Short mmCIF file of C-alpha atoms in Angstrom, two decimals:
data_model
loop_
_atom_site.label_atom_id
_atom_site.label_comp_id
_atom_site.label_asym_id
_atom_site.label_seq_id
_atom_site.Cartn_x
_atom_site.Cartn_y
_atom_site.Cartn_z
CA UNK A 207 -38.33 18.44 -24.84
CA UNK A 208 -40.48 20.47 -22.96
CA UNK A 209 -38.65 19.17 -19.58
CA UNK A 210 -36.19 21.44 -20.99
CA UNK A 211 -37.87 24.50 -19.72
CA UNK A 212 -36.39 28.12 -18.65
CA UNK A 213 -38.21 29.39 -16.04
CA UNK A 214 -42.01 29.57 -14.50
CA UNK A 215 -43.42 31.91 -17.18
CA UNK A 216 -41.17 32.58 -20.12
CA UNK A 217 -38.24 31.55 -22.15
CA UNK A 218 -35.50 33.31 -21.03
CA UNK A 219 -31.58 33.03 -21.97
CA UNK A 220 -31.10 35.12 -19.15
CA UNK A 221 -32.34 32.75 -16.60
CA UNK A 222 -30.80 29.14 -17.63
CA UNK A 223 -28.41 28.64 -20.82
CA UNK A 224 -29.27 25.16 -22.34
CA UNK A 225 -26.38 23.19 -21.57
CA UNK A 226 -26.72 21.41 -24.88
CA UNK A 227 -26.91 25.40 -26.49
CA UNK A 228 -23.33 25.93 -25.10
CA UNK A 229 -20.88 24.86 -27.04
CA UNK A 230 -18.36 22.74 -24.94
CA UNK A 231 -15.00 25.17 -25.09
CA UNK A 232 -15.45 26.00 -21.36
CA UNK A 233 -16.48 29.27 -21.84
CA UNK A 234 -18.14 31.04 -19.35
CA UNK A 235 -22.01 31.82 -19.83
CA UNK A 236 -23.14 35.35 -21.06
CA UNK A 237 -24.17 36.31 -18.11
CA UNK A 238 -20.57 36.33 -17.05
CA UNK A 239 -18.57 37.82 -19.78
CA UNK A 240 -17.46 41.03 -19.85
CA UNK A 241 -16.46 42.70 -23.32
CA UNK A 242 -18.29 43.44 -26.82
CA UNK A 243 -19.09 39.55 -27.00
CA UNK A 244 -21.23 39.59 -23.89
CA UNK A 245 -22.97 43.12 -25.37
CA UNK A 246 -23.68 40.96 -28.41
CA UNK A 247 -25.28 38.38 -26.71
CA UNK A 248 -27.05 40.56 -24.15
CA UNK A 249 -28.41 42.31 -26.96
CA UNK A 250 -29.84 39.09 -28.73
CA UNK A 251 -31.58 38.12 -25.75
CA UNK A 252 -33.14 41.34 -25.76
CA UNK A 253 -34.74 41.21 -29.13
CA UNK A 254 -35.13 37.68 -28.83
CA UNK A 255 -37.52 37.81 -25.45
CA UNK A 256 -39.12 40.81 -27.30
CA UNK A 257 -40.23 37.98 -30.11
CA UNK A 258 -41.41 35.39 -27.81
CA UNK A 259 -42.99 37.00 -25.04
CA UNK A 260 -44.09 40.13 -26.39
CA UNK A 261 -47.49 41.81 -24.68
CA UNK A 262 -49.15 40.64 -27.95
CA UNK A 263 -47.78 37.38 -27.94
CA UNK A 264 -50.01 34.13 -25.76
CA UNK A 265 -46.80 32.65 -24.22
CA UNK A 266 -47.30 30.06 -22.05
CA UNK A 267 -45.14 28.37 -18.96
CA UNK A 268 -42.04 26.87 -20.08
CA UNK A 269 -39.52 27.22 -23.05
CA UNK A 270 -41.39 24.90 -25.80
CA UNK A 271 -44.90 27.31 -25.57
CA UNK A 272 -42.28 30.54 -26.10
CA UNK A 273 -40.43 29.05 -28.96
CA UNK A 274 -44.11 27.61 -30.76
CA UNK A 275 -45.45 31.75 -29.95
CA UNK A 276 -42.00 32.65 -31.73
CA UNK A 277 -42.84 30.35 -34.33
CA UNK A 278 -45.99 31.40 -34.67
CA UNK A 279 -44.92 35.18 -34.60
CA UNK A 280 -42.11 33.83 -37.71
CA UNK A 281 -45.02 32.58 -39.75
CA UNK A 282 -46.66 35.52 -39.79
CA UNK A 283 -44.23 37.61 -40.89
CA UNK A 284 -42.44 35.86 -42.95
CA UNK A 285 -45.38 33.74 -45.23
CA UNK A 286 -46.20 30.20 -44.53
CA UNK A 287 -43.43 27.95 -45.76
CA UNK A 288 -44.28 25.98 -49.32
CA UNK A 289 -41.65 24.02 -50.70
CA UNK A 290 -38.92 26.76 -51.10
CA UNK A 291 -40.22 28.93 -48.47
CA UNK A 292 -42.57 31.19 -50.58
CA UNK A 293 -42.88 34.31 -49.24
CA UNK A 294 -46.30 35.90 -49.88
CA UNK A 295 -46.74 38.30 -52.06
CA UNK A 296 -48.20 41.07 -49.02
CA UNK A 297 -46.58 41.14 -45.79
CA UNK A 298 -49.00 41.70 -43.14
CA UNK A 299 -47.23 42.51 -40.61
CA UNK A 300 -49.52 43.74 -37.75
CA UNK A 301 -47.53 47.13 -36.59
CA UNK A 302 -44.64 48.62 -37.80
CA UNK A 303 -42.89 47.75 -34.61
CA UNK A 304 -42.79 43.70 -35.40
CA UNK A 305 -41.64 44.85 -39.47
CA UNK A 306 -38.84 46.55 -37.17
CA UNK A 307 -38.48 43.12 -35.18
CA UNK A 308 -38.24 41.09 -38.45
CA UNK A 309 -35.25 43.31 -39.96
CA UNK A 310 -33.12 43.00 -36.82
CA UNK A 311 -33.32 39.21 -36.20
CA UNK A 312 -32.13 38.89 -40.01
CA UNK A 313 -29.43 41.82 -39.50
CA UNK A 314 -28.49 40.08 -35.97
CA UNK A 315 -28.28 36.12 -37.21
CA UNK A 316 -26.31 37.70 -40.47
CA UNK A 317 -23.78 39.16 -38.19
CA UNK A 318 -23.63 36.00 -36.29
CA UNK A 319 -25.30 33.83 -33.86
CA UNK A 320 -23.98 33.84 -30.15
CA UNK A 321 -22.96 30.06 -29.22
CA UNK A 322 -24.34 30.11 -25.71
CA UNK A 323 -27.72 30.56 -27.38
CA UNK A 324 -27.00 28.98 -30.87
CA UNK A 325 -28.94 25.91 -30.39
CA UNK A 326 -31.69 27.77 -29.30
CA UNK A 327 -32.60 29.84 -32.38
CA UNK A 328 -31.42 26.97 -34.70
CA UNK A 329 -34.57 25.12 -32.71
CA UNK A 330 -36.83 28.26 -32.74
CA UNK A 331 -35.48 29.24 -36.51
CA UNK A 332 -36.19 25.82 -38.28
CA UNK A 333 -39.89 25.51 -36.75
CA UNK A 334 -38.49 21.80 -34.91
CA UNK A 335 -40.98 22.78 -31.79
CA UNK A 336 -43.95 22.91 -34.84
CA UNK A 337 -42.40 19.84 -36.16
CA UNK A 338 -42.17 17.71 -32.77
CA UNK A 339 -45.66 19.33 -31.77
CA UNK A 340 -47.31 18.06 -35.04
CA UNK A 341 -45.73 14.59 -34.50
CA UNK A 342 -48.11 11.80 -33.93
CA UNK A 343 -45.20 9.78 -31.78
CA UNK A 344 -42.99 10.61 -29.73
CA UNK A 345 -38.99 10.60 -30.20
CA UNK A 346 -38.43 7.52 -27.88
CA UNK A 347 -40.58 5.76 -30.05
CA UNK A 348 -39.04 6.72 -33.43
CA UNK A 349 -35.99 5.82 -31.76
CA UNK A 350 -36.99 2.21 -31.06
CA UNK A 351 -38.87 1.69 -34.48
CA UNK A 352 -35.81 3.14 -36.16
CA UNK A 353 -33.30 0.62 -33.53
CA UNK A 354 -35.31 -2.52 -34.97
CA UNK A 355 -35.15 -1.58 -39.06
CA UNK A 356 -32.64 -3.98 -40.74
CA UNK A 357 -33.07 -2.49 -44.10
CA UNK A 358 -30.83 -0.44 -46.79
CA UNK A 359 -31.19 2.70 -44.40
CA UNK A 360 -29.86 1.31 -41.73
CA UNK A 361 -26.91 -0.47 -43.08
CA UNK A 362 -25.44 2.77 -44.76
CA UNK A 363 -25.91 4.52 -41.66
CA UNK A 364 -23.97 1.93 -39.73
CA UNK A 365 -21.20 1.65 -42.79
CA UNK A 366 -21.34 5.09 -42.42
CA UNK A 367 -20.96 6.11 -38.21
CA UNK A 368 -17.65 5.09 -38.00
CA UNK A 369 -16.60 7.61 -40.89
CA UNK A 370 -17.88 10.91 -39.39
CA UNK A 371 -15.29 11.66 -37.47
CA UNK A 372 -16.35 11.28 -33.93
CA UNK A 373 -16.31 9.47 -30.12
CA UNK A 374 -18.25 5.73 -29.79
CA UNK A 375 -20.77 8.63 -27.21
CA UNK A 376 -21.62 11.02 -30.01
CA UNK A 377 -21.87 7.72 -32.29
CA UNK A 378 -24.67 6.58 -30.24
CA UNK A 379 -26.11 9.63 -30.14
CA UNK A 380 -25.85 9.71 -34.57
CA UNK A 381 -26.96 5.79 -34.51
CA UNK A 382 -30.52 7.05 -32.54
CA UNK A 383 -31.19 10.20 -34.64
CA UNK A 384 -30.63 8.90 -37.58
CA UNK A 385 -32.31 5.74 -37.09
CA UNK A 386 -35.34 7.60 -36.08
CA UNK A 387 -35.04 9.82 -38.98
CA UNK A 388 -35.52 6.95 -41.09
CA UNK A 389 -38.06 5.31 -39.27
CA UNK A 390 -39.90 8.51 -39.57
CA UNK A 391 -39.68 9.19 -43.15
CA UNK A 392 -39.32 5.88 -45.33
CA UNK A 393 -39.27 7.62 -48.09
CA UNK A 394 -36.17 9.16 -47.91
CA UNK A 395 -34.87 6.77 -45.42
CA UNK A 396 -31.02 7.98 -44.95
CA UNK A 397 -28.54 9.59 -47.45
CA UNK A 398 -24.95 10.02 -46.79
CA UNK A 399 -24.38 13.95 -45.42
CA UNK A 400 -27.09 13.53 -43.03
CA UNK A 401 -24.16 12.08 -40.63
CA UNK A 402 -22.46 15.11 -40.96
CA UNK A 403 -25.26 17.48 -40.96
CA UNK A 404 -26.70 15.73 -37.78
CA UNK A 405 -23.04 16.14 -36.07
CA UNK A 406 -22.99 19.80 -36.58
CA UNK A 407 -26.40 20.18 -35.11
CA UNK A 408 -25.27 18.20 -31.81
CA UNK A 409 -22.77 20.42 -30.90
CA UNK A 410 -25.16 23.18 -29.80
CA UNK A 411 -28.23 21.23 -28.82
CA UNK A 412 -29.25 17.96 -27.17
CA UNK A 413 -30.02 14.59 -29.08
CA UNK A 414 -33.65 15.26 -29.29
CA UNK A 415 -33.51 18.68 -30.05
CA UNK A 416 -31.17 17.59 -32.85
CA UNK A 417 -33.51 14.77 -34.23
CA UNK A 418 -36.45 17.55 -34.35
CA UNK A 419 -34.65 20.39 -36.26
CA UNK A 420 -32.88 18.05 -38.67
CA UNK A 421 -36.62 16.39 -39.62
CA UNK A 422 -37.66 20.20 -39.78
CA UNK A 423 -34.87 20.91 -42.11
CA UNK A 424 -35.44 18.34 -44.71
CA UNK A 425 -39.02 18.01 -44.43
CA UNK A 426 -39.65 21.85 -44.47
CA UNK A 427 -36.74 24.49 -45.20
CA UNK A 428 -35.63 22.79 -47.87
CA UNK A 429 -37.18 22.28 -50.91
CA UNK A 430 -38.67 18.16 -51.39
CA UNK A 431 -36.39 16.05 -53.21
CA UNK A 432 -32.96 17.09 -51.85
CA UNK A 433 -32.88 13.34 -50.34
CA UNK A 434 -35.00 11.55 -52.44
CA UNK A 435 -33.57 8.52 -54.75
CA UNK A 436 -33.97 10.54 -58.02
CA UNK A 437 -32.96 13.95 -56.12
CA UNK A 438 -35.15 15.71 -58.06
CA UNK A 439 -34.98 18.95 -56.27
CA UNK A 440 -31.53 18.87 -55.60
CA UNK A 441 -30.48 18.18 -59.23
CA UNK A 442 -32.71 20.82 -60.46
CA UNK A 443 -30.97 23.30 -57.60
CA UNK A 444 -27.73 22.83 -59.20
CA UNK A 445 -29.38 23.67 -62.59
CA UNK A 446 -30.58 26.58 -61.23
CA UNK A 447 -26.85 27.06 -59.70
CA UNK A 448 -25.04 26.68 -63.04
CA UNK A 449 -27.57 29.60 -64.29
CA UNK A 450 -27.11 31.91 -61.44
CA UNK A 451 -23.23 31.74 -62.15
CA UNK A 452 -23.80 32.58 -65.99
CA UNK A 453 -25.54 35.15 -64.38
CA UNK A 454 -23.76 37.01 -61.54
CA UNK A 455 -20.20 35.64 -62.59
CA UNK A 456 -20.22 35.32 -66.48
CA UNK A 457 -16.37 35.55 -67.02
CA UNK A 458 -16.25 32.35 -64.68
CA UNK A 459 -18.61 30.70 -66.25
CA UNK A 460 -17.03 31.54 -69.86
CA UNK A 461 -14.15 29.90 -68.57
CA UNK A 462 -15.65 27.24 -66.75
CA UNK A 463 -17.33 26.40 -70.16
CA UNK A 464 -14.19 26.59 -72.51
CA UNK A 465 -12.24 24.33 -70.16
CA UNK A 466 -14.95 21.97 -70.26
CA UNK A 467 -15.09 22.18 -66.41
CA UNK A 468 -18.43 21.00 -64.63
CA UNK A 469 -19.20 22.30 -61.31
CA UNK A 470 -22.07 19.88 -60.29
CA UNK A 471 -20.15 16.77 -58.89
CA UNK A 472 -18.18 19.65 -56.07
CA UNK A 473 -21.75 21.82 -55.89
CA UNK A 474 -23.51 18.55 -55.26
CA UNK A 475 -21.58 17.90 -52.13
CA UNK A 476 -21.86 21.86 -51.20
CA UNK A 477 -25.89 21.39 -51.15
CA UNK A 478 -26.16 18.11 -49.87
CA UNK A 479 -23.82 18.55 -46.98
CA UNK A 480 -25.27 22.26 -46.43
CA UNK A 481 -21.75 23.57 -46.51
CA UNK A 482 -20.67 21.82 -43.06
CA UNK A 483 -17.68 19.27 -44.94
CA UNK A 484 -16.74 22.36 -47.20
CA UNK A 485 -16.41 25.19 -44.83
CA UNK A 486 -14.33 25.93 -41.27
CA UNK A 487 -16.92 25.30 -38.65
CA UNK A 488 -17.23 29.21 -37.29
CA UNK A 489 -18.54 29.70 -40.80
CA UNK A 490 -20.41 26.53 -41.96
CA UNK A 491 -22.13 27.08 -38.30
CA UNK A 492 -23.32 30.90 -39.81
CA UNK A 493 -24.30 29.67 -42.66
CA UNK A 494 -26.91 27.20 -41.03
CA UNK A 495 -27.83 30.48 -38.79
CA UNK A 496 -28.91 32.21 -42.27
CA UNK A 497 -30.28 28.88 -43.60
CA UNK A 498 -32.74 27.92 -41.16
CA UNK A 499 -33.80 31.42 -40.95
CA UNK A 500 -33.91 32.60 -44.35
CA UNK A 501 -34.56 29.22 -46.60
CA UNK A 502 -32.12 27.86 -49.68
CA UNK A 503 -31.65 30.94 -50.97
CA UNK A 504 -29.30 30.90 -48.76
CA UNK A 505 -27.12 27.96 -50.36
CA UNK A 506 -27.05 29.61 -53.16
CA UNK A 507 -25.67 33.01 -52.04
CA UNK A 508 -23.08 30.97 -50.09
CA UNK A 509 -22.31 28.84 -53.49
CA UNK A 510 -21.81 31.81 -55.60
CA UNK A 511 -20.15 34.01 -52.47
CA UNK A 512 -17.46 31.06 -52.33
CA UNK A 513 -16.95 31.01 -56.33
CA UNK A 514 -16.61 35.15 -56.11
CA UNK A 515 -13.92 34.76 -53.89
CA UNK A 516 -12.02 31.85 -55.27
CA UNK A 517 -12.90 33.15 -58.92
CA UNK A 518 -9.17 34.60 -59.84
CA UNK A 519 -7.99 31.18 -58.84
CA UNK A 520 -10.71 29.12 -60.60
CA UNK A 521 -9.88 31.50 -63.87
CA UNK A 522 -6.52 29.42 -63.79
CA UNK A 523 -7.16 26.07 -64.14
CA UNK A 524 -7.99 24.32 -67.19
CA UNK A 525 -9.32 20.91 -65.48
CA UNK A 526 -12.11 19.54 -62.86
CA UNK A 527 -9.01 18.07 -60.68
CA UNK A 528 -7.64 21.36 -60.30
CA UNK A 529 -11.45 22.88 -59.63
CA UNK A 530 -11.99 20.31 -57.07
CA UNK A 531 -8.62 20.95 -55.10
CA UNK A 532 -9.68 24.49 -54.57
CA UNK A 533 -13.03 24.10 -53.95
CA UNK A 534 -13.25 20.90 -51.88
CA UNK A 535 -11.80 23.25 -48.50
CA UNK A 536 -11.99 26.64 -49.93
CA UNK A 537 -11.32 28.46 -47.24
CA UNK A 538 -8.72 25.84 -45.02
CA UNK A 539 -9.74 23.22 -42.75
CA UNK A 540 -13.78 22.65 -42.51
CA UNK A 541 -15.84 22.12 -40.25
CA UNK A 542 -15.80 18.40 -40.79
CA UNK A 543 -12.51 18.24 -39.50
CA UNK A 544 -13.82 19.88 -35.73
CA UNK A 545 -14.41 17.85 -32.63
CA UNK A 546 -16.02 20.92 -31.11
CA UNK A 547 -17.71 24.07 -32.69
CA UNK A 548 -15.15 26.75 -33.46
CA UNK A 549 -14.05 29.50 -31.74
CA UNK A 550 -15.03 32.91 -33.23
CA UNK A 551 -12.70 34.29 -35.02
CA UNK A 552 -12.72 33.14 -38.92
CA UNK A 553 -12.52 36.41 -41.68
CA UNK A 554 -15.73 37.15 -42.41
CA UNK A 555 -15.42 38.05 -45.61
CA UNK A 556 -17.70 34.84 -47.02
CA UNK A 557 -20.95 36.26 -45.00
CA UNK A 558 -20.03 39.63 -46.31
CA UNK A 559 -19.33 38.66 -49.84
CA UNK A 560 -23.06 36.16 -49.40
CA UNK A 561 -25.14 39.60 -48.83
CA UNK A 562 -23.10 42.12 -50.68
CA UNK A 563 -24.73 44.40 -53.15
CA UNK A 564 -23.61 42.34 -56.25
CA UNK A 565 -26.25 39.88 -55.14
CA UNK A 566 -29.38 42.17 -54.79
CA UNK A 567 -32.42 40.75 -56.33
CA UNK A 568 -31.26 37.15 -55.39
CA UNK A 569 -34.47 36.74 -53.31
CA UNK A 570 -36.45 33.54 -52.35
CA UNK A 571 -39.06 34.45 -54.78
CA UNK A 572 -37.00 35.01 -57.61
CA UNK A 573 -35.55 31.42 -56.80
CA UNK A 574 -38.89 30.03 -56.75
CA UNK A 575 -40.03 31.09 -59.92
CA UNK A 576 -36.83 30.07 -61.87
CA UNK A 577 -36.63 26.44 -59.98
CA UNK A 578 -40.02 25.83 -61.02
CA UNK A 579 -38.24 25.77 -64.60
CA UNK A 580 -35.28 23.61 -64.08
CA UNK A 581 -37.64 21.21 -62.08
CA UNK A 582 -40.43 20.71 -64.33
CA UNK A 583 -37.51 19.75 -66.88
CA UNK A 584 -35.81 17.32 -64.49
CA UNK A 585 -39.63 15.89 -64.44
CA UNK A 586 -39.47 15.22 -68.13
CA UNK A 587 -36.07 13.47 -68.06
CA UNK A 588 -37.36 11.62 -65.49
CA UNK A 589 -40.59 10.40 -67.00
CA UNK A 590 -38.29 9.61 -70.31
CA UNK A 591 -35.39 7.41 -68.31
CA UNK A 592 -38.53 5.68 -66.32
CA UNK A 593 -39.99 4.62 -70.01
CA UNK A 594 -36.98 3.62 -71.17
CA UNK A 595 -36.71 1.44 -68.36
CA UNK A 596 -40.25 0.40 -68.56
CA UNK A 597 -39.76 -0.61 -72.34
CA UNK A 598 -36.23 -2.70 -72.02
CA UNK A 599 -37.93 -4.31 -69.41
CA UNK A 600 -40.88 -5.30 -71.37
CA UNK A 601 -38.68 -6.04 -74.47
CA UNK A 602 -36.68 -8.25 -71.54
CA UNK A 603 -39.70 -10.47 -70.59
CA UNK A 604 -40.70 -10.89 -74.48
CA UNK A 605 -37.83 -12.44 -75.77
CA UNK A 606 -37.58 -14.99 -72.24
CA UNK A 607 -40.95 -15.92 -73.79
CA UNK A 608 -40.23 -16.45 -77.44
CA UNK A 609 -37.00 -18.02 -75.84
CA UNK A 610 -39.69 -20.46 -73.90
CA UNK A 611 -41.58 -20.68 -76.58
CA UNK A 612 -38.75 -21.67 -78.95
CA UNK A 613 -37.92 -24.44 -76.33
CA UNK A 614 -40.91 -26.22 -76.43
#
């Protein structure tokens, strides 16, 4: 990736626009629109060279050292990630100036990412140039590791391919990522949404780019066990989910609860799918802007922001059918559905609604401490299923002994 570079001695979106950044609508490049877009975008690459190549920043030659001093300058200020991106308790930010910084790359990804340079900050935002730097191989040879697996992995991703949705080009380009992915982390190995998840992320960058921020996103902005077989994290997420609505929409959840009506099986695909199968693409796309920038708390305020919205309609239905047929598209055609990213153009009203004041006090730490809850009692279930299945087992090999036994 770093033959990817932008110029001689900083990154600059100014200079050469990723190709695989751009998303592929023929649209001109921002240095030749005219219009409030191209005073958006002009104004993000302001702020955004002002990160990376600061006078206190070390940048080196070449795009990859300015998005790692980015990175660096993102650590800083925001806390070393753990888990669900714990913030620390003190900022220390250095000057008053970078506090300044911080506040208007949140404000300016909230508003909305620029596509020309989308694929860009999703690399810079998830920490994928830490992530490929860290990397004791290299993605060519992930790749072929992850070509020769013949294991379970690798035949759901194949059963899978053909059902994302897309050309037998971009299928290669899924096959290699994914197979990589797996080779890289046998642990998780693959689990069906990472098809679609990887699609959205190659339609602003590259294939290797892609590979990098999607092992970045599951290894390190979300919180472990999202992918896991036992899902640990993820089924203690929607826990914490189910609480949150009690919390911020408690006539919902009244009626959710008299109806008999459980959320989980439609939130389940929400989380695991990071909103890309559930949303139209302009604002599944946003979402991942705030996600890889912010953390999970981010799924959440999305989650909750969708069931605000729909709530007048959800307060109508007395079964999980009718649930599910409002909340499967809530908002018209998703981004699943896309060949291409979307135009802009989609109400906004979702991102609004996700940082509106009824939320305040939703905050990744808050999150954290409350998860830590719901986790340590999916733990216990956990421990109890695994001795259940460790006693029929044993109670299993004892009687094919007396049976032996018997027999002679």
């Amino acid at each position: 990736m770093e033959r990817h570079g932008y110029g001689p001695t900083r990154w600059s979106f100014r200079q050469r626009p990723d190709k695989a950044s751009t998303p592929r609508t023929g649209a001109p490049s921002p240095r030749t629109r005219q219009g409030p877009e191209s005073e958006v975008e002009l104004a993000w690459v302001a702020l955004w060279e002002r990160i990376v190549s600061g006078p206190s920043r070390e940048v080196g030659p070449g795009d990859e050292a300015a998005i790692l001093a980015c990175e660096r300058w993102r650590r800083k200020e925001r806390g070393e990630r753990n888990g669900m991106w714990k913030k620390l308790k003190t900022m220390n930010f250095r000057s008053s100036a970078d506090a300044a910084e911080w506040n208007r790359l949140t404000a300016g990804i909230r508003r909305g990412v620029p596509g020309p340079i989308r694929g860009s900050v999703w690399y810079a935002c998830s920490g994928a140039a830490v992530t490929r730097h860290k990397a004791r191989v290299s993605y060519a040879e992930l790749v072929e590791r992850g070509l020769a697996l013949n294991n379970e992995a690798t035949t759901v991703i194949e059963v899978d391919l053909p059902r994302t949705g897309v050309g037998e080009e971009q299928i290669g380009k899924l096959r290699r990522v994914l197979r990589a992915f797996a080779a890289k982390n046998p642990a998780i190995g693959y689990c069906q949404s990472m098809n679609f998840i990887t699609k959205a992320l190659l339609l602003y960058n590259e294939e290797e780019r892609t590979f990098w921020i999607l092992c970045s996103l599951i290894e390190d902005v979300l919180p472990a066990g999202y992918y896991t077989p036992t899902m640990a994290g993820l089924r203690s997420d929607l826990r914490l989910l189910d609480s949150l609505i009690g919390q911020y929409l408690p006539t919902l959840k009244a009626h959710l609860t008299r109806c008999g009506i459980d959320l989980a099986p439609i939130t389940m695909n929400w989380f695991l799918c990071l909103f890309v199968n559930t949303l139209p693409a302009e604002q599944s796309h946003r979402v991942l802007d705030c996600l890889l920038h912010e953390g999970p708390k981010v799924l959440f305020r999305a989650a909750l922001a969708i069931l605000h919205l729909r709530e007048a309609e959800l307060r109508k239905v007395g079964a999980v059918v009718d649930a599910y047929m409002i909340l499967r598209v809530p908002f018209g055609a998703s981004a699943g559905d896309e060949g291409s990213p979307a135009a802009a153009g989609p109400p906004n009203d979702l991102l609004s609604d996700m940082y509106g004041l009824w939320l305040k006090g939703l905050s990744t730490d808050r999150l954290f401490q409350l998860r830590e809850g719901h986790l340590a009692g999916v733990r216990v279930e956990d421990e109890a299923h695994a001795a259940r299945k460790e006693a029929w087992r044993k109670s299993q090999q004892e009687a094919k002994q007396r049976e032996a036994e018997a027999a002679a």
